[in-house]
PDB file of C-alpha atoms in Angstrom:
ATOM      1  CA  UNK A1315      10.410  51.810   2.466  1.00 49.00           C
ATOM      2  CA  UNK A1316      11.446  52.406  -1.159  1.00 54.00           C
ATOM      3  CA  UNK A1317      10.235  50.284  -4.076  1.00 55.00           C
ATOM      4  CA  UNK A1318      13.764  48.835  -4.539  1.00 51.00           C
ATOM      5  CA  UNK A1319      13.952  47.829  -0.929  1.00 52.00           C
ATOM      6  CA  UNK A1320      10.567  46.147  -1.011  1.00 54.00           C
ATOM      7  CA  UNK A1321      11.438  44.282  -4.168  1.00 53.00           C
ATOM      8  CA  UNK A1322      14.716  43.137  -2.609  1.00 53.00           C
ATOM      9  CA  UNK A1323      12.880  41.962   0.540  1.00 61.00           C
ATOM     10  CA  UNK A1324      10.352  40.045  -1.644  1.00 52.00           C
ATOM     11  CA  UNK A1325      13.177  38.529  -3.637  1.00 56.00           C
ATOM     12  CA  UNK A1326      14.983  37.403  -0.530  1.00 53.00           C
ATOM     13  CA  UNK A1327      11.821  35.915   1.020  1.00 60.00           C
ATOM     14  CA  UNK A1328      11.041  34.055  -2.241  1.00 54.00           C
ATOM     15  CA  UNK A1329      14.542  32.607  -2.563  1.00 53.00           C
ATOM     16  CA  UNK A1330      14.451  31.562   1.109  1.00 56.00           C
ATOM     17  CA  UNK A1331      11.694  29.135   0.229  1.00 62.00           C
ATOM     18  CA  UNK A1332      12.813  25.653  -0.497  1.00 67.00           C
ATOM     19  CA  UNK A1333      10.463  25.472  -3.481  1.00 69.00           C
ATOM     20  CA  UNK A1334      11.758  28.676  -5.043  1.00 74.00           C
ATOM     21  CA  UNK A1335      14.215  26.732  -7.403  1.00 78.00           C
ATOM     22  CA  UNK A1336      11.280  24.532  -8.505  1.00 82.00           C
ATOM     23  CA  UNK A1337       9.098  27.588  -9.217  1.00 84.00           C
ATOM     24  CA  UNK A1338      11.901  29.159 -11.288  1.00 84.00           C
ATOM     25  CA  UNK A1339      12.425  25.864 -13.258  1.00 83.00           C
ATOM     26  CA  UNK A1340       8.675  25.590 -13.942  1.00 86.00           C
ATOM     27  CA  UNK A1341       8.526  29.235 -15.132  1.00 88.00           C
ATOM     28  CA  UNK A1342      11.511  28.620 -17.427  1.00 87.00           C
ATOM     29  CA  UNK A1343       9.975  25.407 -18.702  1.00 85.00           C
ATOM     30  CA  UNK A1344       6.635  27.064 -19.419  1.00 88.00           C
ATOM     31  CA  UNK A1345       8.134  29.905 -21.324  1.00 89.00           C
ATOM     32  CA  UNK A1346      10.588  27.693 -23.263  1.00 87.00           C
ATOM     33  CA  UNK A1347       7.797  25.222 -24.357  1.00 87.00           C
ATOM     34  CA  UNK A1348       5.418  28.023 -25.081  1.00 88.00           C
ATOM     35  CA  UNK A1349       7.939  29.586 -27.477  1.00 87.00           C
ATOM     36  CA  UNK A1350       9.119  26.356 -29.059  1.00 84.00           C
ATOM     37  CA  UNK A1351       5.753  24.643 -29.379  1.00 85.00           C
ATOM     38  CA  UNK A1352       2.565  26.634 -30.178  1.00 85.00           C
ATOM     39  CA  UNK A1353       0.512  23.573 -29.190  1.00 87.00           C
ATOM     40  CA  UNK A1354       1.720  23.744 -25.576  1.00 89.00           C
ATOM     41  CA  UNK A1355      -0.539  26.428 -24.312  1.00 88.00           C
ATOM     42  CA  UNK A1356      -3.655  25.226 -26.113  1.00 91.00           C
ATOM     43  CA  UNK A1357      -6.691  24.549 -23.957  1.00 92.00           C
ATOM     44  CA  UNK A1358      -6.661  20.770 -24.818  1.00 93.00           C
ATOM     45  CA  UNK A1359      -2.977  20.323 -24.003  1.00 92.00           C
ATOM     46  CA  UNK A1360      -3.338  22.102 -20.667  1.00 92.00           C
ATOM     47  CA  UNK A1361      -6.292  19.792 -19.972  1.00 94.00           C
ATOM     48  CA  UNK A1362      -4.198  16.768 -20.785  1.00 91.00           C
ATOM     49  CA  UNK A1363      -1.369  17.956 -18.469  1.00 92.00           C
ATOM     50  CA  UNK A1364      -3.744  18.632 -15.639  1.00 93.00           C
ATOM     51  CA  UNK A1365      -5.324  15.220 -15.904  1.00 92.00           C
ATOM     52  CA  UNK A1366      -1.886  13.652 -15.711  1.00 89.00           C
ATOM     53  CA  UNK A1367      -1.036  15.766 -12.696  1.00 92.00           C
ATOM     54  CA  UNK A1368      -4.065  14.613 -10.712  1.00 93.00           C
ATOM     55  CA  UNK A1369      -3.124  11.041 -10.207  1.00 94.00           C
ATOM     56  CA  UNK A1370       0.598  11.592  -9.961  1.00 94.00           C
ATOM     57  CA  UNK A1371       0.181  14.187  -7.197  1.00 95.00           C
ATOM     58  CA  UNK A1372      -1.765  11.816  -4.876  1.00 96.00           C
ATOM     59  CA  UNK A1373       0.639   9.016  -5.590  1.00 96.00           C
ATOM     60  CA  UNK A1374       3.512  11.354  -4.596  1.00 96.00           C
ATOM     61  CA  UNK A1375       1.701  12.300  -1.371  1.00 96.00           C
ATOM     62  CA  UNK A1376       1.219   8.614  -0.562  1.00 96.00           C
ATOM     63  CA  UNK A1377       5.012   8.050  -0.656  1.00 96.00           C
ATOM     64  CA  UNK A1378       5.696  11.407   0.950  1.00 95.00           C
ATOM     65  CA  UNK A1379       3.966  10.424   4.180  1.00 95.00           C
ATOM     66  CA  UNK A1380       6.090   7.305   4.676  1.00 95.00           C
ATOM     67  CA  UNK A1381       9.263   9.237   3.809  1.00 94.00           C
ATOM     68  CA  UNK A1382       8.207  11.638   6.615  1.00 93.00           C
ATOM     69  CA  UNK A1383       8.884   8.921   9.206  1.00 92.00           C
ATOM     70  CA  UNK A1384      12.006   7.553   7.545  1.00 90.00           C
ATOM     71  CA  UNK A1385      10.141   4.720   5.911  1.00 92.00           C
ATOM     72  CA  UNK A1386       9.415   3.594   2.304  1.00 92.00           C
ATOM     73  CA  UNK A1387       6.313   2.225   0.743  1.00 95.00           C
ATOM     74  CA  UNK A1388       7.235   0.032  -2.192  1.00 95.00           C
ATOM     75  CA  UNK A1389       3.685  -1.403  -2.310  1.00 95.00           C
ATOM     76  CA  UNK A1390       2.093   1.885  -3.335  1.00 96.00           C
ATOM     77  CA  UNK A1391       1.555   0.896  -6.942  1.00 95.00           C
ATOM     78  CA  UNK A1392       0.611  -2.772  -6.179  1.00 96.00           C
ATOM     79  CA  UNK A1393      -1.983  -1.612  -3.537  1.00 96.00           C
ATOM     80  CA  UNK A1394      -3.304   0.987  -6.026  1.00 95.00           C
ATOM     81  CA  UNK A1395      -3.774  -1.808  -8.596  1.00 95.00           C
ATOM     82  CA  UNK A1396      -5.689  -3.913  -6.070  1.00 95.00           C
ATOM     83  CA  UNK A1397      -7.955  -1.041  -5.110  1.00 96.00           C
ATOM     84  CA  UNK A1398      -8.592  -0.193  -8.766  1.00 95.00           C
ATOM     85  CA  UNK A1399      -9.845  -3.710  -9.631  1.00 94.00           C
ATOM     86  CA  UNK A1400     -11.692  -4.019  -6.416  1.00 94.00           C
ATOM     87  CA  UNK A1401     -13.644  -0.785  -7.140  1.00 95.00           C
ATOM     88  CA  UNK A1402     -14.233  -1.790 -10.738  1.00 94.00           C
ATOM     89  CA  UNK A1403     -15.481  -5.188  -9.724  1.00 92.00           C
ATOM     90  CA  UNK A1404     -17.794  -3.726  -7.120  1.00 94.00           C
ATOM     91  CA  UNK A1405     -19.423  -1.408  -9.696  1.00 94.00           C
ATOM     92  CA  UNK A1406     -19.549  -3.819 -12.674  1.00 90.00           C
ATOM     93  CA  UNK A1407     -20.086  -7.270 -11.108  1.00 88.00           C
ATOM     94  CA  UNK A1408     -21.915  -6.429  -7.880  1.00 89.00           C
ATOM     95  CA  UNK A1409     -23.827  -3.307  -8.864  1.00 88.00           C
ATOM     96  CA  UNK A1410     -22.473  -1.172  -5.986  1.00 93.00           C
ATOM     97  CA  UNK A1411     -23.479   2.552  -6.168  1.00 95.00           C
ATOM     98  CA  UNK A1412     -20.463   4.703  -6.986  1.00 94.00           C
ATOM     99  CA  UNK A1413     -20.216   6.322  -3.525  1.00 95.00           C
ATOM    100  CA  UNK A1414     -20.301   2.941  -1.790  1.00 96.00           C
ATOM    101  CA  UNK A1415     -17.706   1.424  -4.151  1.00 96.00           C
ATOM    102  CA  UNK A1416     -15.378   4.522  -3.687  1.00 96.00           C
ATOM    103  CA  UNK A1417     -15.634   4.317   0.038  1.00 97.00           C
ATOM    104  CA  UNK A1418     -14.953   0.584  -0.017  1.00 96.00           C
ATOM    105  CA  UNK A1419     -11.910   1.195  -2.198  1.00 96.00           C
ATOM    106  CA  UNK A1420     -10.550   3.836   0.166  1.00 97.00           C
ATOM    107  CA  UNK A1421     -11.126   1.378   3.119  1.00 97.00           C
ATOM    108  CA  UNK A1422      -9.175  -1.327   1.193  1.00 96.00           C
ATOM    109  CA  UNK A1423      -6.317   1.087   0.573  1.00 97.00           C
ATOM    110  CA  UNK A1424      -6.156   2.123   4.278  1.00 97.00           C
ATOM    111  CA  UNK A1425      -6.343  -1.558   5.355  1.00 97.00           C
ATOM    112  CA  UNK A1426      -3.424  -2.419   3.101  1.00 96.00           C
ATOM    113  CA  UNK A1427      -1.436   0.444   4.588  1.00 96.00           C
ATOM    114  CA  UNK A1428      -2.423  -0.570   8.084  1.00 97.00           C
ATOM    115  CA  UNK A1429      -1.119  -4.090   7.351  1.00 96.00           C
ATOM    116  CA  UNK A1430       2.184  -2.583   6.146  1.00 96.00           C
ATOM    117  CA  UNK A1431       2.447  -0.437   9.285  1.00 96.00           C
ATOM    118  CA  UNK A1432       1.610  -3.251  11.746  1.00 96.00           C
ATOM    119  CA  UNK A1433       4.021  -5.697  10.142  1.00 96.00           C
ATOM    120  CA  UNK A1434       6.736  -3.125  10.251  1.00 95.00           C
ATOM    121  CA  UNK A1435       6.464  -2.220  13.911  1.00 94.00           C
ATOM    122  CA  UNK A1436       5.549  -5.704  15.143  1.00 94.00           C
ATOM    123  CA  UNK A1437       8.423  -7.542  13.381  1.00 93.00           C
ATOM    124  CA  UNK A1438      10.984  -4.851  13.599  1.00 90.00           C
ATOM    125  CA  UNK A1439      11.858  -5.480   9.986  1.00 89.00           C
ATOM    126  CA  UNK A1440      12.536  -2.475   7.793  1.00 87.00           C
ATOM    127  CA  UNK A1441       9.499  -1.094   6.001  1.00 89.00           C
ATOM    128  CA  UNK A1442      11.494  -1.442   2.732  1.00 90.00           C
ATOM    129  CA  UNK A1443      11.421  -5.179   3.062  1.00 93.00           C
ATOM    130  CA  UNK A1444       7.893  -5.451   4.432  1.00 95.00           C
ATOM    131  CA  UNK A1445       6.367  -3.363   1.612  1.00 96.00           C
ATOM    132  CA  UNK A1446       8.405  -5.195  -0.940  1.00 94.00           C
ATOM    133  CA  UNK A1447       6.849  -8.427   0.293  1.00 95.00           C
ATOM    134  CA  UNK A1448       3.320  -7.036   0.486  1.00 96.00           C
ATOM    135  CA  UNK A1449       3.660  -5.521  -2.978  1.00 95.00           C
ATOM    136  CA  UNK A1450       4.010  -9.018  -4.309  1.00 95.00           C
ATOM    137  CA  UNK A1451       1.063 -10.204  -2.230  1.00 95.00           C
ATOM    138  CA  UNK A1452      -1.233  -7.347  -3.411  1.00 95.00           C
ATOM    139  CA  UNK A1453      -0.216  -7.944  -7.048  1.00 93.00           C
ATOM    140  CA  UNK A1454      -0.954 -11.638  -6.650  1.00 93.00           C
ATOM    141  CA  UNK A1455      -4.398 -10.948  -5.277  1.00 92.00           C
ATOM    142  CA  UNK A1456      -5.051  -8.549  -8.002  1.00 90.00           C
ATOM    143  CA  UNK A1457      -4.121 -11.009 -10.822  1.00 88.00           C
ATOM    144  CA  UNK A1458      -5.779 -13.881  -9.067  1.00 88.00           C
ATOM    145  CA  UNK A1459      -9.085 -12.071  -8.850  1.00 84.00           C
ATOM    146  CA  UNK A1460      -9.044 -10.612 -12.431  1.00 82.00           C
ATOM    147  CA  UNK A1461      -6.927 -13.124 -14.329  1.00 80.00           C
ATOM    148  CA  UNK A1462      -5.557  -9.899 -15.914  1.00 78.00           C
ATOM    149  CA  UNK A1463      -8.988  -9.144 -17.392  1.00 86.00           C
ATOM    150  CA  UNK A1464     -10.119  -5.447 -16.887  1.00 89.00           C
ATOM    151  CA  UNK A1465     -13.530  -4.240 -15.882  1.00 91.00           C
ATOM    152  CA  UNK A1466     -14.932  -2.038 -18.630  1.00 90.00           C
ATOM    153  CA  UNK A1467     -18.675  -1.633 -17.810  1.00 90.00           C
ATOM    154  CA  UNK A1468     -18.497   1.172 -15.234  1.00 93.00           C
ATOM    155  CA  UNK A1469     -21.292   3.632 -14.424  1.00 93.00           C
ATOM    156  CA  UNK A1470     -21.487   6.488 -16.937  1.00 92.00           C
ATOM    157  CA  UNK A1471     -21.428   9.191 -14.115  1.00 92.00           C
ATOM    158  CA  UNK A1472     -18.161   7.717 -12.816  1.00 94.00           C
ATOM    159  CA  UNK A1473     -16.496   7.692 -16.128  1.00 92.00           C
ATOM    160  CA  UNK A1474     -17.780  11.199 -16.918  1.00 93.00           C
ATOM    161  CA  UNK A1475     -16.124  12.603 -13.840  1.00 93.00           C
ATOM    162  CA  UNK A1476     -12.832  11.394 -15.134  1.00 90.00           C
ATOM    163  CA  UNK A1477     -13.222  12.969 -18.634  1.00 91.00           C
ATOM    164  CA  UNK A1478     -15.344  16.041 -18.396  1.00 92.00           C
ATOM    165  CA  UNK A1479     -13.835  19.487 -17.898  1.00 93.00           C
ATOM    166  CA  UNK A1480     -14.505  23.242 -17.402  1.00 91.00           C
ATOM    167  CA  UNK A1481     -12.439  24.749 -20.161  1.00 89.00           C
ATOM    168  CA  UNK A1482      -8.826  23.460 -19.454  1.00 90.00           C
ATOM    169  CA  UNK A1483      -9.711  22.381 -15.883  1.00 93.00           C
ATOM    170  CA  UNK A1484     -10.726  18.742 -15.485  1.00 95.00           C
ATOM    171  CA  UNK A1485     -13.187  17.775 -12.798  1.00 94.00           C
ATOM    172  CA  UNK A1486     -10.626  15.235 -11.733  1.00 94.00           C
ATOM    173  CA  UNK A1487      -8.466  18.059 -10.375  1.00 95.00           C
ATOM    174  CA  UNK A1488     -10.831  18.721  -7.443  1.00 95.00           C
ATOM    175  CA  UNK A1489      -9.909  15.774  -5.160  1.00 95.00           C
ATOM    176  CA  UNK A1490      -6.116  16.341  -5.392  1.00 96.00           C
ATOM    177  CA  UNK A1491      -6.557  20.008  -4.610  1.00 96.00           C
ATOM    178  CA  UNK A1492      -8.633  19.209  -1.570  1.00 96.00           C
ATOM    179  CA  UNK A1493      -6.198  16.472  -0.438  1.00 96.00           C
ATOM    180  CA  UNK A1494      -3.218  18.827  -0.746  1.00 96.00           C
ATOM    181  CA  UNK A1495      -4.958  21.448   1.408  1.00 96.00           C
ATOM    182  CA  UNK A1496      -5.993  18.856   3.946  1.00 96.00           C
ATOM    183  CA  UNK A1497      -2.457  17.385   4.139  1.00 96.00           C
ATOM    184  CA  UNK A1498      -0.917  20.866   4.525  1.00 94.00           C
ATOM    185  CA  UNK A1499      -3.264  21.609   7.386  1.00 95.00           C
ATOM    186  CA  UNK A1500      -2.716  18.159   8.937  1.00 95.00           C
ATOM    187  CA  UNK A1501       1.057  18.459   8.969  1.00 93.00           C
ATOM    188  CA  UNK A1502       1.195  22.116  10.087  1.00 91.00           C
ATOM    189  CA  UNK A1503      -1.714  22.434  12.488  1.00 92.00           C
ATOM    190  CA  UNK A1504      -2.487  19.110  14.072  1.00 93.00           C
ATOM    191  CA  UNK A1505      -0.890  17.126  16.878  1.00 92.00           C
ATOM    192  CA  UNK A1506      -0.652  13.761  14.888  1.00 91.00           C
ATOM    193  CA  UNK A1507       0.854  15.655  11.958  1.00 91.00           C
ATOM    194  CA  UNK A1508       3.501  17.318  14.109  1.00 92.00           C
ATOM    195  CA  UNK A1509       4.214  13.855  15.782  1.00 92.00           C
ATOM    196  CA  UNK A1510       4.725  12.332  12.396  1.00 92.00           C
ATOM    197  CA  UNK A1511       7.418  14.815  11.555  1.00 90.00           C
ATOM    198  CA  UNK A1512       8.961  14.514  15.014  1.00 91.00           C
ATOM    199  CA  UNK A1513       9.269  10.775  14.791  1.00 91.00           C
ATOM    200  CA  UNK A1514      10.885  11.099  11.362  1.00 87.00           C
ATOM    201  CA  UNK A1515      13.267  13.827  12.552  1.00 84.00           C
ATOM    202  CA  UNK A1516      14.509  12.100  15.703  1.00 85.00           C
ATOM    203  CA  UNK A1517      12.777   8.816  16.786  1.00 85.00           C
ATOM    204  CA  UNK A1518      14.582   8.507  20.081  1.00 86.00           C
ATOM    205  CA  UNK A1519      13.898  12.035  21.165  1.00 85.00           C
ATOM    206  CA  UNK A1520      10.286  11.658  20.074  1.00 85.00           C
ATOM    207  CA  UNK A1521       9.907   8.645  22.262  1.00 83.00           C
ATOM    208  CA  UNK A1522      11.538  10.342  25.254  1.00 80.00           C
ATOM    209  CA  UNK A1523       9.001  13.163  24.719  1.00 84.00           C
ATOM    210  CA  UNK A1524       6.132  10.630  25.098  1.00 86.00           C
ATOM    211  CA  UNK A1525       5.240  10.379  21.449  1.00 89.00           C
ATOM    212  CA  UNK A1526       4.097   6.803  20.541  1.00 91.00           C
ATOM    213  CA  UNK A1527       6.640   5.991  17.815  1.00 92.00           C
ATOM    214  CA  UNK A1528       5.111   2.729  16.624  1.00 92.00           C
ATOM    215  CA  UNK A1529       1.591   4.269  16.535  1.00 94.00           C
ATOM    216  CA  UNK A1530       2.816   7.109  14.366  1.00 94.00           C
ATOM    217  CA  UNK A1531       4.575   4.741  11.956  1.00 95.00           C
ATOM    218  CA  UNK A1532       1.422   2.715  11.618  1.00 96.00           C
ATOM    219  CA  UNK A1533      -0.535   5.908  10.966  1.00 96.00           C
ATOM    220  CA  UNK A1534       1.937   7.030   8.253  1.00 96.00           C
ATOM    221  CA  UNK A1535       1.556   3.694   6.414  1.00 97.00           C
ATOM    222  CA  UNK A1536      -2.234   3.709   6.860  1.00 97.00           C
ATOM    223  CA  UNK A1537      -2.542   7.183   5.355  1.00 97.00           C
ATOM    224  CA  UNK A1538      -0.163   6.161   2.584  1.00 97.00           C
ATOM    225  CA  UNK A1539      -2.405   3.270   1.721  1.00 97.00           C
ATOM    226  CA  UNK A1540      -5.449   5.465   1.886  1.00 97.00           C
ATOM    227  CA  UNK A1541      -3.870   7.945  -0.600  1.00 97.00           C
ATOM    228  CA  UNK A1542      -2.782   5.063  -2.848  1.00 97.00           C
ATOM    229  CA  UNK A1543      -6.385   3.950  -2.912  1.00 96.00           C
ATOM    230  CA  UNK A1544      -7.566   7.464  -3.680  1.00 97.00           C
ATOM    231  CA  UNK A1545      -5.104   7.696  -6.577  1.00 97.00           C
ATOM    232  CA  UNK A1546      -6.287   4.286  -7.911  1.00 96.00           C
ATOM    233  CA  UNK A1547      -9.898   5.381  -7.912  1.00 96.00           C
ATOM    234  CA  UNK A1548      -9.075   8.498  -9.888  1.00 96.00           C
ATOM    235  CA  UNK A1549      -6.951   6.445 -12.326  1.00 96.00           C
ATOM    236  CA  UNK A1550      -9.994   4.194 -12.912  1.00 96.00           C
ATOM    237  CA  UNK A1551     -12.178   7.240 -13.589  1.00 94.00           C
ATOM    238  CA  UNK A1552      -9.475   8.776 -15.804  1.00 93.00           C
ATOM    239  CA  UNK A1553      -9.099   5.588 -17.892  1.00 92.00           C
ATOM    240  CA  UNK A1554     -12.760   4.692 -17.910  1.00 91.00           C
ATOM    241  CA  UNK A1555     -11.990   1.103 -16.955  1.00 92.00           C
ATOM    242  CA  UNK A1556     -10.410  -0.765 -14.019  1.00 92.00           C
ATOM    243  CA  UNK A1557      -7.173  -2.187 -15.436  1.00 91.00           C
ATOM    244  CA  UNK A1558      -5.188  -4.684 -13.480  1.00 91.00           C
ATOM    245  CA  UNK A1559      -2.040  -2.830 -14.618  1.00 91.00           C
ATOM    246  CA  UNK A1560      -2.932   0.385 -12.807  1.00 93.00           C
ATOM    247  CA  UNK A1561      -0.167   1.323 -10.483  1.00 92.00           C
ATOM    248  CA  UNK A1562       2.480  -0.718 -12.256  1.00 90.00           C
ATOM    249  CA  UNK A1563       4.452   2.387 -13.119  1.00 89.00           C
ATOM    250  CA  UNK A1564       3.865   4.381  -9.991  1.00 93.00           C
ATOM    251  CA  UNK A1565       6.902   3.537  -7.864  1.00 90.00           C
ATOM    252  CA  UNK A1566       9.498   5.686  -9.559  1.00 86.00           C
ATOM    253  CA  UNK A1567       7.090   8.588  -9.823  1.00 88.00           C
ATOM    254  CA  UNK A1568       6.111   8.271  -6.097  1.00 91.00           C
ATOM    255  CA  UNK A1569       9.729   8.751  -5.051  1.00 90.00           C
ATOM    256  CA  UNK A1570      10.682  11.256  -7.722  1.00 87.00           C
ATOM    257  CA  UNK A1571       8.262  14.119  -6.669  1.00 90.00           C
ATOM    258  CA  UNK A1572       8.892  14.118  -2.865  1.00 92.00           C
ATOM    259  CA  UNK A1573      12.632  13.743  -3.249  1.00 89.00           C
ATOM    260  CA  UNK A1574      12.910  16.467  -5.934  1.00 87.00           C
ATOM    261  CA  UNK A1575      10.639  18.490  -3.594  1.00 87.00           C
ATOM    262  CA  UNK A1576      13.341  18.197  -0.833  1.00 85.00           C
ATOM    263  CA  UNK A1577      12.023  15.415   1.266  1.00 86.00           C
ATOM    264  CA  UNK A1578      14.728  13.875   3.565  1.00 81.00           C
ATOM    265  CA  UNK A1579      15.173  10.197   3.069  1.00 80.00           C
ATOM    266  CA  UNK A1580      15.979   9.838   6.756  1.00 81.00           C
ATOM    267  CA  UNK A1581      12.615  11.384   7.669  1.00 83.00           C
ATOM    268  CA  UNK A1582      11.449  14.529   9.494  1.00 82.00           C
ATOM    269  CA  UNK A1583      11.263  16.857   6.496  1.00 85.00           C
ATOM    270  CA  UNK A1584       8.646  16.976   3.794  1.00 89.00           C
ATOM    271  CA  UNK A1585       6.768  19.692   1.986  1.00 90.00           C
ATOM    272  CA  UNK A1586       3.313  19.531   0.425  1.00 93.00           C
ATOM    273  CA  UNK A1587       3.950  22.640  -1.626  1.00 91.00           C
ATOM    274  CA  UNK A1588       7.418  21.588  -2.876  1.00 91.00           C
ATOM    275  CA  UNK A1589       6.090  18.048  -3.709  1.00 93.00           C
ATOM    276  CA  UNK A1590       3.226  19.535  -5.733  1.00 94.00           C
ATOM    277  CA  UNK A1591       5.522  21.787  -7.655  1.00 92.00           C
ATOM    278  CA  UNK A1592       7.864  18.880  -8.271  1.00 91.00           C
ATOM    279  CA  UNK A1593       4.854  17.038  -9.857  1.00 93.00           C
ATOM    280  CA  UNK A1594       4.139  20.069 -11.980  1.00 92.00           C
ATOM    281  CA  UNK A1595       7.746  20.079 -13.200  1.00 89.00           C
ATOM    282  CA  UNK A1596       7.652  16.369 -14.020  1.00 89.00           C
ATOM    283  CA  UNK A1597       4.413  16.721 -15.900  1.00 91.00           C
ATOM    284  CA  UNK A1598       5.715  19.684 -17.881  1.00 89.00           C
ATOM    285  CA  UNK A1599       8.933  17.666 -18.795  1.00 87.00           C
ATOM    286  CA  UNK A1600       6.798  14.685 -19.871  1.00 86.00           C
ATOM    287  CA  UNK A1601       4.494  16.766 -21.922  1.00 87.00           C
ATOM    288  CA  UNK A1602       7.339  18.713 -23.521  1.00 86.00           C
ATOM    289  CA  UNK A1603       9.119  15.475 -24.554  1.00 85.00           C
ATOM    290  CA  UNK A1604       5.814  14.227 -26.074  1.00 83.00           C
ATOM    291  CA  UNK A1605       5.388  17.441 -28.000  1.00 84.00           C
ATOM    292  CA  UNK A1606       9.067  17.280 -29.166  1.00 81.00           C
ATOM    293  CA  UNK A1607       8.399  13.589 -30.194  1.00 80.00           C
ATOM    294  CA  UNK A1608      11.255  12.355 -28.027  1.00 78.00           C
ATOM    295  CA  UNK A1609      11.247   8.603 -27.246  1.00 74.00           C
ATOM    296  CA  UNK A1610       9.202   8.172 -23.969  1.00 69.00           C
ATOM    297  CA  UNK A1611      11.814   5.843 -22.570  1.00 73.00           C
ATOM    298  CA  UNK A1612      14.037   8.830 -22.126  1.00 76.00           C
ATOM    299  CA  UNK A1613      11.489  10.125 -19.542  1.00 74.00           C
ATOM    300  CA  UNK A1614      12.528   7.395 -17.191  1.00 75.00           C
ATOM    301  CA  UNK A1615      16.178   8.269 -17.604  1.00 79.00           C
ATOM    302  CA  UNK A1616      15.489  11.902 -16.960  1.00 77.00           C
ATOM    303  CA  UNK A1617      13.471  11.163 -13.854  1.00 75.00           C
ATOM    304  CA  UNK A1618      16.284   9.007 -12.464  1.00 78.00           C
ATOM    305  CA  UNK A1619      18.764  11.765 -13.167  1.00 78.00           C
ATOM    306  CA  UNK A1620      16.523  14.295 -11.353  1.00 75.00           C
ATOM    307  CA  UNK A1621      16.226  12.067  -8.408  1.00 76.00           C
ATOM    308  CA  UNK A1622      20.039  11.576  -8.142  1.00 78.00           C
ATOM    309  CA  UNK A1623      20.555  15.360  -8.462  1.00 76.00           C
ATOM    310  CA  UNK A1624      17.928  16.050  -5.738  1.00 72.00           C
ATOM    311  CA  UNK A1625      19.458  13.476  -3.335  1.00 71.00           C
ATOM    312  CA  UNK A1626      22.971  14.883  -4.010  1.00 72.00           C
ATOM    313  CA  UNK A1627      21.742  18.476  -3.372  1.00 70.00           C
ATOM    314  CA  UNK A1628      19.921  17.379  -0.136  1.00 66.00           C
ATOM    315  CA  UNK A1629      23.114  15.654   0.975  1.00 66.00           C
ATOM    316  CA  UNK A1630      25.177  18.682   0.226  1.00 68.00           C
ATOM    317  CA  UNK A1631      22.884  20.904   2.252  1.00 62.00           C
ATOM    318  CA  UNK A1632      22.998  18.466   5.192  1.00 59.00           C
ATOM    319  CA  UNK A1633      26.770  18.459   5.193  1.00 61.00           C
ATOM    320  CA  UNK A1634      26.933  22.276   5.075  1.00 62.00           C
ATOM    321  CA  UNK A1635      24.437  22.514   7.843  1.00 55.00           C
ATOM    322  CA  UNK A1636      26.421  20.047   9.963  1.00 58.00           C
ATOM    323  CA  UNK A1637      29.600  21.995   9.292  1.00 55.00           C
ATOM    324  CA  UNK A1638      27.955  25.279  10.224  1.00 51.00           C
TER     325      UNK A1638
END
């Protein structure tokens, strides 16, 4: 096989991947910002971007899992805020060791997700409404416990994990990478993971195949809550304090990355790799706008535009596939 043929085959395989457009956009963004702003590729700026990437990635994964079954989790930020102040309170007020507080925080997140899932399947009410209601409940509990007062006196080792780095690589990056690998394996190689995608793709066919639809939906919400809790714990370590406002701005971001990554709103199709690349693109855009001294409010506008564009593109693909 000639070199030209091999290059053509590689190019075709690359373009066949759903994340290829994201990879190209990221490459263009990196080159453009590197040329326009010398500060972009400095070690400190790369460290700042990677720290931002860590929490956003797990938040995106939390929403991605509910989108996989055709559901939505509007409580992802509110539950994250509740976990954040719970973990902070355990360490500051009750003197819990860091590992115990972290495990309790993850358990609270999973329990919140379990409540969302059980209410959704037992009542038959759309998860959109259920999680909208529980978001208000979680926020109320959060503010009722803290009276909007943060927890600042956290263990030095926990805070250090959120700030220390190896050159440009923050220690905080390790959990998201491990979670991404675990999720990719779970969805591709395990029976529950395949069932989750089957239920999202065609609920009726999944039930006829013997897949417990309600149980899978509960599992998706529980895992979503667990990941929201993990993101909250990383956010506390990142900030060095347990703020009641943690999670308040997560909702838009949680939808932006999976949808830009090609997740189907009706369920059945998600991609760990594409979602991760979408988060990279979002972080690059945010960082580039900061370096260009653009008003940060325009970031929200741009994210909304990207979501609309992604939804429109996914709809166009669906229409073409149906026509074919």
